[in-house]
Coordinates of C-alpha atoms in Angstrom, one line a residue:
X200 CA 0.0 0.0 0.0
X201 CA 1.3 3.4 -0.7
X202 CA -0.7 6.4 0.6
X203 CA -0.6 10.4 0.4
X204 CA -2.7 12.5 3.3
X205 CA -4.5 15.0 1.9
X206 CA -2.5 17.9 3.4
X207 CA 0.8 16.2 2.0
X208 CA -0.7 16.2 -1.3
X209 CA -1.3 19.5 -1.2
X210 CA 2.0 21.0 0.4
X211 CA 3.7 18.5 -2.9
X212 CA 1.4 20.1 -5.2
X213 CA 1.8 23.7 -4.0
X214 CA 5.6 22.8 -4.3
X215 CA 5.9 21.0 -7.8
X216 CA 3.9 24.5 -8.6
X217 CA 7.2 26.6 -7.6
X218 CA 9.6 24.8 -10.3
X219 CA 9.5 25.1 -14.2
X220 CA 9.8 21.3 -15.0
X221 CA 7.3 18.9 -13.8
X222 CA 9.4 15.7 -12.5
X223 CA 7.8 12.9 -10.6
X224 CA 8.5 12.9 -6.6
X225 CA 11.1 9.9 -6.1
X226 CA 10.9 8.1 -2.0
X227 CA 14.6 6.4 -1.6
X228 CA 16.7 5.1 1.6
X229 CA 18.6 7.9 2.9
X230 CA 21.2 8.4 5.9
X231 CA 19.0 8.6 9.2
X232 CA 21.3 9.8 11.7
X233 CA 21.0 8.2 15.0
X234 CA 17.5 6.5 13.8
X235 CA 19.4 4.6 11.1
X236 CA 18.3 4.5 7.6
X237 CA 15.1 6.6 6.7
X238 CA 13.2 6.8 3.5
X239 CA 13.4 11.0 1.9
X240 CA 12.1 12.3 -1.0
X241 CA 13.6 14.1 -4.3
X242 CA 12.4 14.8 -7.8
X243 CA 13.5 13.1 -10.2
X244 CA 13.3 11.0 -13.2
X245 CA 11.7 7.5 -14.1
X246 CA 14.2 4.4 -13.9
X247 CA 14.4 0.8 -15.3
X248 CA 12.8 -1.6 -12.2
X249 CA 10.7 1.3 -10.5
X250 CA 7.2 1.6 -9.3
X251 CA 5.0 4.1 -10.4
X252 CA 2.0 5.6 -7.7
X253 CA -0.2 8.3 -8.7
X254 CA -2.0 9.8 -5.6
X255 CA -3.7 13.2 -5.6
X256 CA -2.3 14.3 -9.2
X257 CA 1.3 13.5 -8.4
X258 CA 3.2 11.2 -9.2
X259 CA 6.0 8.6 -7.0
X260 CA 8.4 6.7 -8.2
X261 CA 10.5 4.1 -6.0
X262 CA 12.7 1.1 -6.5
X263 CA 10.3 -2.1 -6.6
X264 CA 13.2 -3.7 -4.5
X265 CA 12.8 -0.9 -2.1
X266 CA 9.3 -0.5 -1.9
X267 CA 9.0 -4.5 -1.2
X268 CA 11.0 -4.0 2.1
X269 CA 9.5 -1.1 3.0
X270 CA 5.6 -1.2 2.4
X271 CA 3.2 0.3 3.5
X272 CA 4.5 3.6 2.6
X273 CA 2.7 6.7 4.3
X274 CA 3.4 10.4 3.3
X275 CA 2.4 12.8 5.9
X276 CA 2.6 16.6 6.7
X277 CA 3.3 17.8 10.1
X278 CA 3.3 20.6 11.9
X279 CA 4.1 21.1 15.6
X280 CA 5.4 24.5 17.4
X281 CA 8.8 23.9 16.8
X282 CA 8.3 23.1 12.5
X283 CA 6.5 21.6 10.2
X284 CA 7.7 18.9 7.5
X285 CA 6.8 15.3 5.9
X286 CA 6.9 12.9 7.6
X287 CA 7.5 9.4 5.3
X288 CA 6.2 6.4 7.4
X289 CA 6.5 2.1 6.5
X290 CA 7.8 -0.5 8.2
X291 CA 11.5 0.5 7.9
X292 CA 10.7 2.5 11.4
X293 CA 12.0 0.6 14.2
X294 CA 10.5 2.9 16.5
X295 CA 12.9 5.3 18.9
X296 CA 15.8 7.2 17.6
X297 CA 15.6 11.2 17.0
X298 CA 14.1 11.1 13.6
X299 CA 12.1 10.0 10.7
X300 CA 11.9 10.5 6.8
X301 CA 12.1 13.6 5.9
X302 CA 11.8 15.5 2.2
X303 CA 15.3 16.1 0.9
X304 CA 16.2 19.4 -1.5
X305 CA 13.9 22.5 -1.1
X306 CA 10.8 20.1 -1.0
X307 CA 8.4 22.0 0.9

């Protein structure tokens, strides 16, 4: 399962509007810190042996491999007092640590 909340969707959307080429949203491992690996998020282009999700207009691309380890994949936007961000849940979470997922570049 791969899902977008509808505030993500639209925080994506309101960003995809602030660049002059359209590419699709790419989820892939990145460095976590102290929580260990984490999935992030950059745009980017369509690649032999991806999956292809189209939620709320936009569209994600991830390593079948990946997403097979990982699912379910939940895209989230938070905001608390001290920031606001996405939040990228699945099972990689081990629960603990200082941090989760996260939206890599000027995403948002």
């Amino acid at each position: 399962m791969f899902e977008v909340s509808e505030k993500a969707g639209e925080k994506i959307q309101e960003f995809l509007r602030s660049v002059e080429e359209i590419h699709p949203v790419r989820l892939m491992l990145t460095e976590g810190g102290c929580s260990g690996p984490a999935l992030g998020m950059a745009l980017d282009e369509f690649r032999d042996g991806d999956e292809e999700f189209h939620e709320q207009g936009i569209t994600f691309l991830m390593s079948k491999d990946l997403f097979e380890q990982v699912k379910p994949v939940y895209i989230d936007f938070i905001e608390t007092p001290s920031g606001s961000g996405f939040r990228v849940s699945s099972s990689l979470e081990a629960g603990g640590g200082c941090g989760s997922g996260g939206c890599c570049g000027s995403c948002g």
